[in-house]
Short mmCIF file of C-alpha atoms (C1' of nucleotides) in Angstrom, two decimals:
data_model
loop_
_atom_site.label_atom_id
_atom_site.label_comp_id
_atom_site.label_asym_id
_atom_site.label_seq_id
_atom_site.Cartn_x
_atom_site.Cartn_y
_atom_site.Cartn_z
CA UNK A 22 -13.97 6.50 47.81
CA UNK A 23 -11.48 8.43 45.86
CA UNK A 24 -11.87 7.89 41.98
CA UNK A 25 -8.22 6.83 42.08
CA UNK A 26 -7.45 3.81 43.83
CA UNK A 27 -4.39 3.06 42.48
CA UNK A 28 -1.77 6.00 40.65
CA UNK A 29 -1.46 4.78 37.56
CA UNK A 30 -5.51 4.35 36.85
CA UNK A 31 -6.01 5.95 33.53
CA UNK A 32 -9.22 7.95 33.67
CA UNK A 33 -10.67 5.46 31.70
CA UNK A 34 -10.43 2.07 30.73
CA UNK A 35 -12.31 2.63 27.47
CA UNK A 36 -9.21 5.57 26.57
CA UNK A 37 -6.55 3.04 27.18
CA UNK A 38 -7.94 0.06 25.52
CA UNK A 39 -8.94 2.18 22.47
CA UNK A 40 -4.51 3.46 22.17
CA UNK A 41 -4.07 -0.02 22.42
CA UNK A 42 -6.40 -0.93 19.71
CA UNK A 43 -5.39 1.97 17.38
CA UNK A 44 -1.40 1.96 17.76
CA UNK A 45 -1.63 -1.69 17.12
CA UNK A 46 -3.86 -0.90 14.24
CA UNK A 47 -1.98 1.72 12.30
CA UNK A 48 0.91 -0.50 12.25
CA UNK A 49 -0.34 -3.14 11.21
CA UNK A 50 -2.03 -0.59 8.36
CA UNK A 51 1.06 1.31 7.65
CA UNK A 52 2.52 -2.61 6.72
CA UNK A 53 -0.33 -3.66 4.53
CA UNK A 54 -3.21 -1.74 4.28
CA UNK A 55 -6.96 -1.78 4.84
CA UNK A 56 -7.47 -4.69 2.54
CA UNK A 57 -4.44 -6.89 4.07
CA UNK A 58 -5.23 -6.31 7.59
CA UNK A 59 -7.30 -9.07 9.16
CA UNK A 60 -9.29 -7.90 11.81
CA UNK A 61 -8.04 -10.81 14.11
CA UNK A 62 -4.81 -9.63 13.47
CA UNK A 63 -5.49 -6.11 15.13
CA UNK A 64 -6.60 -8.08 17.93
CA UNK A 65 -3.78 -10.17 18.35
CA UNK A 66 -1.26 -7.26 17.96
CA UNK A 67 -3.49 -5.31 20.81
CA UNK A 68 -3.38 -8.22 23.06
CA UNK A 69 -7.25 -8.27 24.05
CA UNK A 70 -9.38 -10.78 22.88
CA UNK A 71 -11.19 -10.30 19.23
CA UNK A 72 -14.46 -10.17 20.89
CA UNK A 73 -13.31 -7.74 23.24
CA UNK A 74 -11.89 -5.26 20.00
CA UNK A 75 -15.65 -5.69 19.02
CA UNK A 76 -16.55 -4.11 21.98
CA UNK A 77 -14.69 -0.88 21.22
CA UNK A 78 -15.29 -0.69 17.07
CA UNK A 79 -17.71 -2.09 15.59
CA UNK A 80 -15.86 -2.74 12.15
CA UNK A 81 -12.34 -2.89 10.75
CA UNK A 82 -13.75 0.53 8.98
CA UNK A 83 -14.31 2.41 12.08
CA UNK A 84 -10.65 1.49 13.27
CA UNK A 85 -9.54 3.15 10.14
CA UNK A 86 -11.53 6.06 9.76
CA UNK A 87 -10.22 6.95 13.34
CA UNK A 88 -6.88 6.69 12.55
CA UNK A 89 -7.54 9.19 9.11
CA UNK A 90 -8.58 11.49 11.88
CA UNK A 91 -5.81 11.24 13.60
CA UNK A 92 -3.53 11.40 11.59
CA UNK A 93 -4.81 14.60 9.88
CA UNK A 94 -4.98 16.37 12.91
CA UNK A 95 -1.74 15.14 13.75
CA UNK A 96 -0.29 16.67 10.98
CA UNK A 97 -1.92 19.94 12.14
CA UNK A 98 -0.50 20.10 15.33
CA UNK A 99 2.80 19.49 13.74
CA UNK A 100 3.04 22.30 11.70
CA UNK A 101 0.51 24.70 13.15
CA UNK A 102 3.81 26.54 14.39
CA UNK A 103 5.36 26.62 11.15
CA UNK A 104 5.79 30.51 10.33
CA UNK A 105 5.82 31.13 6.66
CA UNK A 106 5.86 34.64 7.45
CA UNK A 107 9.97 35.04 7.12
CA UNK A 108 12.19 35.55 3.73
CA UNK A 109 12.09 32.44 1.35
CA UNK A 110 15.00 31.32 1.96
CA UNK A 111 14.59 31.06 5.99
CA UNK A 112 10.90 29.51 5.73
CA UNK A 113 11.46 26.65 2.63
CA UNK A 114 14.22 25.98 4.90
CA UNK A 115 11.82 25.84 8.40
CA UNK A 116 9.41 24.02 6.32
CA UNK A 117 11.86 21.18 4.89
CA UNK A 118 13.12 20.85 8.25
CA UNK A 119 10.07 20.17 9.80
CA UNK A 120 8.46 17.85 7.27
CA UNK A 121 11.28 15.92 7.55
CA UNK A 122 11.19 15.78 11.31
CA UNK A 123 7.85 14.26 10.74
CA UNK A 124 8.81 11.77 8.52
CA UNK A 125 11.59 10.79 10.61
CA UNK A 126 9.48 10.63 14.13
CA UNK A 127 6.25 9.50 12.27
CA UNK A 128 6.75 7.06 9.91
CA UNK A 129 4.32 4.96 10.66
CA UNK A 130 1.34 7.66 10.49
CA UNK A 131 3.51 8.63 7.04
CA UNK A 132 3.06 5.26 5.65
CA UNK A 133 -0.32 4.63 6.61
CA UNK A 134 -1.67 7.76 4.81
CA UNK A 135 0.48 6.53 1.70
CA UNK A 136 -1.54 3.22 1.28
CA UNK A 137 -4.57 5.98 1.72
CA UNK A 138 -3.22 7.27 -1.45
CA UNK A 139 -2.03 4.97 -3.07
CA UNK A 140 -5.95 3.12 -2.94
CA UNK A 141 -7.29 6.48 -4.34
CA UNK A 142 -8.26 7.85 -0.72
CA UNK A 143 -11.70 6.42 -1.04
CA UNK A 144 -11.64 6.52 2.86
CA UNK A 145 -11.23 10.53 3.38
CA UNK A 146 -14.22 12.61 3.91
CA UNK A 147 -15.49 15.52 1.45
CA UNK A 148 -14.48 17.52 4.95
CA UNK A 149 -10.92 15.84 5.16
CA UNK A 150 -10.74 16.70 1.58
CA UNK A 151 -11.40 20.18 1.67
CA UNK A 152 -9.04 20.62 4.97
CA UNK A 153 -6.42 19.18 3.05
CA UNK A 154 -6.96 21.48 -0.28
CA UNK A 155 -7.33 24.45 2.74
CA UNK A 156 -4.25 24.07 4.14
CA UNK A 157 -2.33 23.36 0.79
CA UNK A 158 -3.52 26.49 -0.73
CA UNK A 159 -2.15 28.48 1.94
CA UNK A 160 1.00 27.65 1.73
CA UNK A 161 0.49 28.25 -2.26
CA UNK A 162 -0.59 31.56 -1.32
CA UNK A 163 2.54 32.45 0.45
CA UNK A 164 4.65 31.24 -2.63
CA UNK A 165 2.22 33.54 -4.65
CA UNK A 166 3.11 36.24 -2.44
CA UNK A 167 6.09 36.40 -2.67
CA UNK A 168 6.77 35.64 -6.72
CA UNK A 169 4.47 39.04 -6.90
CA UNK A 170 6.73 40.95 -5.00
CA UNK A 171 10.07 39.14 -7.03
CA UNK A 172 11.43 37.44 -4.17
CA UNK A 173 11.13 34.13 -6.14
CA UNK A 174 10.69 33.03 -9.99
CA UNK A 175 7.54 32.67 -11.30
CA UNK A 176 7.22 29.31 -11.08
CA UNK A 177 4.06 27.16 -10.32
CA UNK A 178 3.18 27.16 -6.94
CA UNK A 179 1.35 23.85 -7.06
CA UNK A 180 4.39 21.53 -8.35
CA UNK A 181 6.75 23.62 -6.42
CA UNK A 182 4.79 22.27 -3.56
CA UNK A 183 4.17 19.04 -4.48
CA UNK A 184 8.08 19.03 -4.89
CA UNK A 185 8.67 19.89 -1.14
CA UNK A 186 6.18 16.69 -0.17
CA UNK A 187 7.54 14.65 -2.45
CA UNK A 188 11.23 15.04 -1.42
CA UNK A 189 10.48 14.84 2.35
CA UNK A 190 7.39 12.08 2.76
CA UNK A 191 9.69 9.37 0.21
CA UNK A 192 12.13 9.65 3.51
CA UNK A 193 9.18 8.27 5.46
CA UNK A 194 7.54 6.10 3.15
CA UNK A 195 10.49 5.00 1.34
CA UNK A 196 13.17 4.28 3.60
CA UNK A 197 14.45 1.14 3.00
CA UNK A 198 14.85 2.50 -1.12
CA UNK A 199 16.80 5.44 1.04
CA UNK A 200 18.92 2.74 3.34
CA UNK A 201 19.67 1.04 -0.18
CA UNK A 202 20.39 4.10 -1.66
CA UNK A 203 22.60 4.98 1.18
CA UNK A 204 23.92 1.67 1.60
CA UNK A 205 22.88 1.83 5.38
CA UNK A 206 21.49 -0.59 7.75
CA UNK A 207 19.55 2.60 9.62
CA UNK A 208 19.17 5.71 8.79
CA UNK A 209 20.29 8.11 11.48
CA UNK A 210 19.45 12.14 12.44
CA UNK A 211 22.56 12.77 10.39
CA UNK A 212 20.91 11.55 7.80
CA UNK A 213 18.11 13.53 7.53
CA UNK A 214 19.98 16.61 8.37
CA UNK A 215 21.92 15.79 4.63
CA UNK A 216 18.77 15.45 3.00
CA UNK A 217 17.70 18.71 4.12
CA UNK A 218 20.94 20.33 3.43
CA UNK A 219 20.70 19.04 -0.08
CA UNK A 220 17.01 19.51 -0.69
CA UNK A 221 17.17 22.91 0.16
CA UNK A 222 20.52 24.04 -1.07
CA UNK A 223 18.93 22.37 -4.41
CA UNK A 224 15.58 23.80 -4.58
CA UNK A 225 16.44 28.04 -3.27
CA UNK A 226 20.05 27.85 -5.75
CA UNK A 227 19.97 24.74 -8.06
CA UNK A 228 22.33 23.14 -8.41
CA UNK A 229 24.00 24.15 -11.23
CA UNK A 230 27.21 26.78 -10.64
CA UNK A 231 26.87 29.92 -12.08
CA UNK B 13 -2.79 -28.51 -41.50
CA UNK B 14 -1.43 -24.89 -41.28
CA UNK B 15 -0.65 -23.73 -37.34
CA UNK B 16 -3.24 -20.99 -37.81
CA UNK B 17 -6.81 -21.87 -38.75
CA UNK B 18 -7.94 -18.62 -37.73
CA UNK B 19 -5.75 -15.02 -38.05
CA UNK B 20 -5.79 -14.23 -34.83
CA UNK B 21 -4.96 -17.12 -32.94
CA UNK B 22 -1.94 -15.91 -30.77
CA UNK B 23 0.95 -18.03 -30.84
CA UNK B 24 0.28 -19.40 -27.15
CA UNK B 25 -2.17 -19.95 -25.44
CA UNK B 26 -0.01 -20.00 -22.14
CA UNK B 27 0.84 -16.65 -23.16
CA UNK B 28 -1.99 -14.96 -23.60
CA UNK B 29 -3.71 -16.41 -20.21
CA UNK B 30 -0.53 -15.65 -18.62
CA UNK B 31 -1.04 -11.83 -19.79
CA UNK B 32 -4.28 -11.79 -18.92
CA UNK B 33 -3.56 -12.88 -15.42
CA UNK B 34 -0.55 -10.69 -14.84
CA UNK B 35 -2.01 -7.85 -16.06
CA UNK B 36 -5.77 -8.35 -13.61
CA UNK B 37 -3.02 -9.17 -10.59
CA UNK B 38 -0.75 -5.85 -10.73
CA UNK B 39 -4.28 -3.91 -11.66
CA UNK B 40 -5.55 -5.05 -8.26
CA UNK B 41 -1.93 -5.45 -6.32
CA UNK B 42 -1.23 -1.58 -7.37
CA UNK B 43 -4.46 -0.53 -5.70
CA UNK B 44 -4.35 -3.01 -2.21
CA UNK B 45 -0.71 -4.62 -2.50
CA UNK B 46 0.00 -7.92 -1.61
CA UNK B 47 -1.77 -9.10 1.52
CA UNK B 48 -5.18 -7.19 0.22
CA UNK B 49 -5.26 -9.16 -3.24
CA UNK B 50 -7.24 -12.25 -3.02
CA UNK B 51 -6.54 -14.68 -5.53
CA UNK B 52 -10.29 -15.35 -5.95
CA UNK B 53 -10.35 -11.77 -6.76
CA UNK B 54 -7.28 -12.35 -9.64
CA UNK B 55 -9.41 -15.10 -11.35
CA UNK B 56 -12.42 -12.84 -11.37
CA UNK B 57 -10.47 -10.28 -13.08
CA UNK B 58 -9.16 -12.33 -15.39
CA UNK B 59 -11.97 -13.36 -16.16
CA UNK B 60 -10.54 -17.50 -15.98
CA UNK B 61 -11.87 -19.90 -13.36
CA UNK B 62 -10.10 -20.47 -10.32
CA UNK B 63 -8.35 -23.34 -11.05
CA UNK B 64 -7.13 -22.43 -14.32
CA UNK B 65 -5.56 -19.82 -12.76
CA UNK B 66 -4.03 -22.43 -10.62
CA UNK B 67 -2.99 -23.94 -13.66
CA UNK B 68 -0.70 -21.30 -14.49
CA UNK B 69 0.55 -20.30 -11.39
CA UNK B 70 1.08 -22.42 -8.01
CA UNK B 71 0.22 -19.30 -5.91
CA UNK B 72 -0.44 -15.85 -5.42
CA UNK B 73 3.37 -15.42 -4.36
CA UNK B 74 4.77 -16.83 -7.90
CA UNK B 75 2.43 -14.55 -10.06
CA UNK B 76 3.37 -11.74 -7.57
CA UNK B 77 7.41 -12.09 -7.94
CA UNK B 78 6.37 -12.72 -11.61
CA UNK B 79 5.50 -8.93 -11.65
CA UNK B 80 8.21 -7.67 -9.50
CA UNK B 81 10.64 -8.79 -12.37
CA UNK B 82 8.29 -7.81 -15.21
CA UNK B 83 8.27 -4.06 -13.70
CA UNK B 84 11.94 -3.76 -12.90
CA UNK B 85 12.59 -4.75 -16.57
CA UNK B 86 10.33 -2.93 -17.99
CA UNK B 87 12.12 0.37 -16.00
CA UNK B 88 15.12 -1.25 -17.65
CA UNK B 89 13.79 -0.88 -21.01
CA UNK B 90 12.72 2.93 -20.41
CA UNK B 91 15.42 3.96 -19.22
CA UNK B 92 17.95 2.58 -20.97
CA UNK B 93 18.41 5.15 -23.69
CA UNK B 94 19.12 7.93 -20.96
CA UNK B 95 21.95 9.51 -21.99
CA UNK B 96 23.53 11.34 -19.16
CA UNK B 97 26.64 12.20 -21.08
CA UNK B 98 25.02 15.44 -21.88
CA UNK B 99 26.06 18.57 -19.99
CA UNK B 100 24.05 18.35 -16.65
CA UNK B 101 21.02 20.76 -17.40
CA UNK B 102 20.07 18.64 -20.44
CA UNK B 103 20.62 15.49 -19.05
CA UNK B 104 18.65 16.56 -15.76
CA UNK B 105 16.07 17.77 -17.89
CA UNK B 106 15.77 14.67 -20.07
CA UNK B 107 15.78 12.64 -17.35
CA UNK B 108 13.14 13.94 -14.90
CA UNK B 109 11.48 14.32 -18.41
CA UNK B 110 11.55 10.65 -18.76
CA UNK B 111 10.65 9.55 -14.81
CA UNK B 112 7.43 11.87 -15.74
CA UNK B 113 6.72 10.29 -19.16
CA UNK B 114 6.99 6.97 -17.20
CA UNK B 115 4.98 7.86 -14.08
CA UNK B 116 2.31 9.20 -16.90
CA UNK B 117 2.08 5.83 -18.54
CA UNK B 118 2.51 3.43 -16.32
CA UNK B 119 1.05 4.21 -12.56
CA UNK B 120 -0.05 0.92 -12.18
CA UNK B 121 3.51 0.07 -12.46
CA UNK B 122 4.84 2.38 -9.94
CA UNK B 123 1.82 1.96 -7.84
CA UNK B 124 2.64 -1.54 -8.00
CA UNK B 125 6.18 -1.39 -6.90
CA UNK B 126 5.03 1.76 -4.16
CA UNK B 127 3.25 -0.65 -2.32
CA UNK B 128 6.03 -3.48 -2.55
CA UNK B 129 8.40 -0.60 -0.84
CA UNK B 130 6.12 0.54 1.55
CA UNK B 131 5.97 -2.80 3.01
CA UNK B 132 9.62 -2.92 2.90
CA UNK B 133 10.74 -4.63 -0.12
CA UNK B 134 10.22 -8.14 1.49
CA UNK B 135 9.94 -9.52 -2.27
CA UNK B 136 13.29 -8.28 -4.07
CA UNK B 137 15.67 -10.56 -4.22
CA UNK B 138 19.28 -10.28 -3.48
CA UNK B 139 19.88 -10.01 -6.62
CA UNK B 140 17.44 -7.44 -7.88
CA UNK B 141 18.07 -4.78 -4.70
CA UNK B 142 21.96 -5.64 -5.90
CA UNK B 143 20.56 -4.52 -9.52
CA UNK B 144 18.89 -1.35 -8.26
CA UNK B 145 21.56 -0.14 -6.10
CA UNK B 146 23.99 -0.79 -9.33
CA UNK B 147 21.68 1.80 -11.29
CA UNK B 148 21.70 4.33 -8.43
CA UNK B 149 25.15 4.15 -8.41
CA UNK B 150 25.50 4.64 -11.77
CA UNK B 151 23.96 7.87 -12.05
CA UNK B 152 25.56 8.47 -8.71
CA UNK B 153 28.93 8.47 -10.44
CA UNK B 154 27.91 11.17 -13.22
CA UNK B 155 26.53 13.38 -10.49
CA UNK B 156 29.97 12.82 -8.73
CA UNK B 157 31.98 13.39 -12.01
CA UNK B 158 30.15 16.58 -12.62
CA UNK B 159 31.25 17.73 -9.40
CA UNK B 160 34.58 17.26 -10.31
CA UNK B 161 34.74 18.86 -12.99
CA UNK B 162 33.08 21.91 -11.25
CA UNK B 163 30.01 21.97 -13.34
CA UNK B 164 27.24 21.54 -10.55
CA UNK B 165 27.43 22.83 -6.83
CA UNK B 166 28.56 20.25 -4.00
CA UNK B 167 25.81 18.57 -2.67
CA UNK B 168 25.46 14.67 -2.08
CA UNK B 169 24.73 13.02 -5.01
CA UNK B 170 22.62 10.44 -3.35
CA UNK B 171 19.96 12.53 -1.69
CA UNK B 172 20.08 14.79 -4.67
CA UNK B 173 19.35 11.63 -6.91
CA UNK B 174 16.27 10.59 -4.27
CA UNK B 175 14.61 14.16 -4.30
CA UNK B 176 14.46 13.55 -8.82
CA UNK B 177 13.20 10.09 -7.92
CA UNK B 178 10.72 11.46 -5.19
CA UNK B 179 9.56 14.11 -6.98
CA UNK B 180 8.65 12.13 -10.41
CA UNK B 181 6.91 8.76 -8.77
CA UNK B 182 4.76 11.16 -7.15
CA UNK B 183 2.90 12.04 -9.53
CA UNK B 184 2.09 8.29 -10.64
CA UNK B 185 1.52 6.91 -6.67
CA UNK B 186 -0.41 10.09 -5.38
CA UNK B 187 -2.06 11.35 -8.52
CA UNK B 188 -5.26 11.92 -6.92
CA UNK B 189 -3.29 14.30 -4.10
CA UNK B 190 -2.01 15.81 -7.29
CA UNK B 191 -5.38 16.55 -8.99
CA UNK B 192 -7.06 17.79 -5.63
CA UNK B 193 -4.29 20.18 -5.76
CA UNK B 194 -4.37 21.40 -9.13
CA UNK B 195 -7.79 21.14 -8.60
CA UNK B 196 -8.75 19.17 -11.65
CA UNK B 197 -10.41 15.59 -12.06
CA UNK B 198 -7.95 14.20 -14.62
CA UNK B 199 -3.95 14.82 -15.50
CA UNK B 200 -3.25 16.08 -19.00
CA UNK B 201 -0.20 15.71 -20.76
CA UNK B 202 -0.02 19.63 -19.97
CA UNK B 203 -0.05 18.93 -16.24
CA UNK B 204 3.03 16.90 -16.62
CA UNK B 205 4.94 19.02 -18.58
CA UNK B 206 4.25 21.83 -16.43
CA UNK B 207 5.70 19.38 -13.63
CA UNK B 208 8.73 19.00 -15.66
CA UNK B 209 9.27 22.88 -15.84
CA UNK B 210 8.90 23.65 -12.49
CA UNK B 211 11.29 20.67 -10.92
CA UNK B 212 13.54 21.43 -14.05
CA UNK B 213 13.86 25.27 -13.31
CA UNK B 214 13.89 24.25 -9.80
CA UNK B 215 16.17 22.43 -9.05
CA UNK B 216 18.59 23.69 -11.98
CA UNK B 217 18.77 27.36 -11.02
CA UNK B 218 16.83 27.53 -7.70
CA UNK B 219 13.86 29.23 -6.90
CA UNK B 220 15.69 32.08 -5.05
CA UNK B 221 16.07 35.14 -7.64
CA UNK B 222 19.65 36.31 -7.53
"C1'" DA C 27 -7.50 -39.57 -38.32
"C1'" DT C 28 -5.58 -40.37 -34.00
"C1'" DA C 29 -2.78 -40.32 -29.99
"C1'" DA C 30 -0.43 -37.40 -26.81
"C1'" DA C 31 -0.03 -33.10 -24.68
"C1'" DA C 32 -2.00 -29.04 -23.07
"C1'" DA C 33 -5.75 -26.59 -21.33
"C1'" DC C 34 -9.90 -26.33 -18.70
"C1'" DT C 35 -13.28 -26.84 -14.97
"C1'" DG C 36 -16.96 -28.09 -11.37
"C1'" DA C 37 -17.00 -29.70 -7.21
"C1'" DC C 38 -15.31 -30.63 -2.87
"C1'" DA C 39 -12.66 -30.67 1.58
"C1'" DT C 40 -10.07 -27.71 4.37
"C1'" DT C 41 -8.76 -23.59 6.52
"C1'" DT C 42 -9.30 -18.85 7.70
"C1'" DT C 43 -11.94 -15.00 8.95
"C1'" DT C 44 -15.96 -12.78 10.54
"C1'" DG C 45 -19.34 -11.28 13.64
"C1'" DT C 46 -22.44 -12.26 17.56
"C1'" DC C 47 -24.03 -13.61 22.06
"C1'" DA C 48 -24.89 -15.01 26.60
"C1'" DA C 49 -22.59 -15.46 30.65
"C1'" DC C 50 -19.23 -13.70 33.52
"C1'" DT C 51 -16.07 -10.20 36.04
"C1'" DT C 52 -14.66 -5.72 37.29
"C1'" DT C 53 -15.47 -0.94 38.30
"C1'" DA C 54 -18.20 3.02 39.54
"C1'" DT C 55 -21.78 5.07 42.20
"C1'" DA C 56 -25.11 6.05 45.71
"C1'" DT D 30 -22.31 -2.90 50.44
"C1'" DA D 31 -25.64 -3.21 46.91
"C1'" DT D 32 -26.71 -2.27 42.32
"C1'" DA D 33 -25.98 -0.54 37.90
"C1'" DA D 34 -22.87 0.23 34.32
"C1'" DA D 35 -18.86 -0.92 31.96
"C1'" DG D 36 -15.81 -4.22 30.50
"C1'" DT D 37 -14.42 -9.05 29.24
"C1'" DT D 38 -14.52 -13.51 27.07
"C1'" DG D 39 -15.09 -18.40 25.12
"C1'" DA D 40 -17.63 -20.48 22.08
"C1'" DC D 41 -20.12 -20.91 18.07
"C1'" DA D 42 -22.37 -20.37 13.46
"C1'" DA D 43 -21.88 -18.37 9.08
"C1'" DA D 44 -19.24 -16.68 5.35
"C1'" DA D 45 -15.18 -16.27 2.65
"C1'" DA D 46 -11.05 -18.01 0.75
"C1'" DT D 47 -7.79 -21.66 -0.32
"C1'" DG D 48 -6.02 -25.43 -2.76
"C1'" DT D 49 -6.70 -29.93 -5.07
"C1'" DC D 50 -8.29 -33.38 -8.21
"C1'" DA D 51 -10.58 -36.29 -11.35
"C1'" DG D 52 -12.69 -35.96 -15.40
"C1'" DT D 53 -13.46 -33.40 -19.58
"C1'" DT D 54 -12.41 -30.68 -23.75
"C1'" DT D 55 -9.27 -28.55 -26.95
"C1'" DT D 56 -5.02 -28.26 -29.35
"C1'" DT D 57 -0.93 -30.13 -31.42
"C1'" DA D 58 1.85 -33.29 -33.84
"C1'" DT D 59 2.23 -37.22 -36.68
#
DNA sequence: ATAAAAACTGACATTTTTGTCAACTTTATA
DNA sequence: TATAAAGTTGACAAAAATGTCAGTTTTTAT
């Protein structure tokens, strides 16, 4: 009678099949992109028959799109706490912390929005688009902000940004070129904590001695 | 009787085909990598028939490692006039100066070699990751020797070296995140010097005003 | 001019991938 | 417990991609 016959039912069959479906298929992704992912292969990797994928997406193109949703909204819920609100120094350093937190616990998501890029992003909406200009221009806001009132140089906002990404995503989407660089078989927490120590201690006093 | 009846009859014909080949296959590999390029789709684009693309090459996999060593040459050959025996803000300067002349001229290049790291570097040989990590180490070594002699801060050489890699090859494998945020359809010349300031000033002297 | 080497190509057999469907099983609901 | 709805699947046809080869044409060397 109950709706629960057993404890570990999921609510719904169609929910679990569909995390099966999608963590298989951003991995595969993240690996080779739209182009080199076979469909059968997404299949295969969720452990349900191909006909049985159909079932749940109707195209290799729906997978993805899902997944672009995802992950953008995954970045928002991973720095929707970030407070930009404290004294340069304090928030670059929140901020460098945290983006490389996600690159280190998210590398997969990381790497499948790189091949995004890397084709052109063809795949994101005018609406993803716009988010992604929305929530960038904040953040140059704040760096305006605060070059007005002479806590920083007047430098541009827009590369100064597109330095921070740069320095923290190449972590995620990059790694081995990191291992080599670091002549390590893994890279550990420790790791990342240097990068950010030397990122940031670079970027808010350069690194020249005065 | 003479080798050329006509002017512009290229030495080789191997060659030229060959050209024409490599340069439709890193066109397409830059934009879907490996696994997305069809070689159906290389032929097409270089403009030969199938088979006398098979001619040339036995498979997809020679004309890809083909490329790999093409492109790590060719960084070779830009980079080998880099002097960093300058005093460390005009070497820096000349340097990230040069990444961003390179990332300007050749993203299909970097694009290219972005997506052969993403998937892990499956395709260098021992040999060529050897050659790489001799480079890094290289420049490495006159980070380490400015140290010494007190002239920059004390931070690790490597992940300083990976944030000037980072932030350069950017702006050849994301340019389109770049132009949504400068909010223009096309880089100029002017876009990338303003780059150059910004990580230049950056990362020399810090944002931070003292 | 001619023979050998190099370059070219249509056509074909094979393999891989795609997408659909009808029949079947499980789960939910009344 | 009956019935509908949701979920599952093997099997198949169609399409796409691969790789080869025999036969041809073009180029080179003598």
């Amino acid at each position: 009678m109950n709706k629960n016959t057993n404890k570990k039912s999921e609510k719904k069959i169609r929910s679990r099949n569909e995390i099966k479906i999608l963590d298989a298929a951003v991995l595969l992704f993240s690996k080779k992109g739209f182009d080199g992912t076979r469909f059968m292969e997404i299949a295969k990797a969720s452990e349900l028959p191909k006909a049985n994928v159909y079932y749940y997406f109707s195209s290799k193109n729906e997978i993805y799109e899902r997944l672009i949703e995802n992950v953008i909204q995954g970045w928002d819920n991973a720095f929707e706490h970030i407070n930009l609100d404290l004294e340069p120094a304090d928030a670059i350093d929140t901020y460098i912390g945290a983006k490389l937190d996600y690159a280190r616990l998210n590398p997969i998501e990381s790497r499948f929005f790189a091949h995004e890029m890397l084709r052109g992003g063809e795949f994101l909406t005018r609406k993803q688009r716009q988010h992604i200009r929305d929530v960038t221009r904040k953040h140059e806001h704040v760096l305006e902000s605060w070059i007005l009132q002479g806590k920083i140089r007047d430098i541009s906002p827009q590369h100064f940004f597109i330095m921070l990404w740069a320095s923290t995503e190449f972590y995620a989407n990059f790694t081995n070129v990191v291992e080599l660089t670091l002549e390590k078989r893994k890279l550990t927490k420790k790791d990342y904590d240097n990068a950010r120590k030397t990122i940031v201690n670079s970027i808010l006093n350069g690194c020249l001695k005065k």
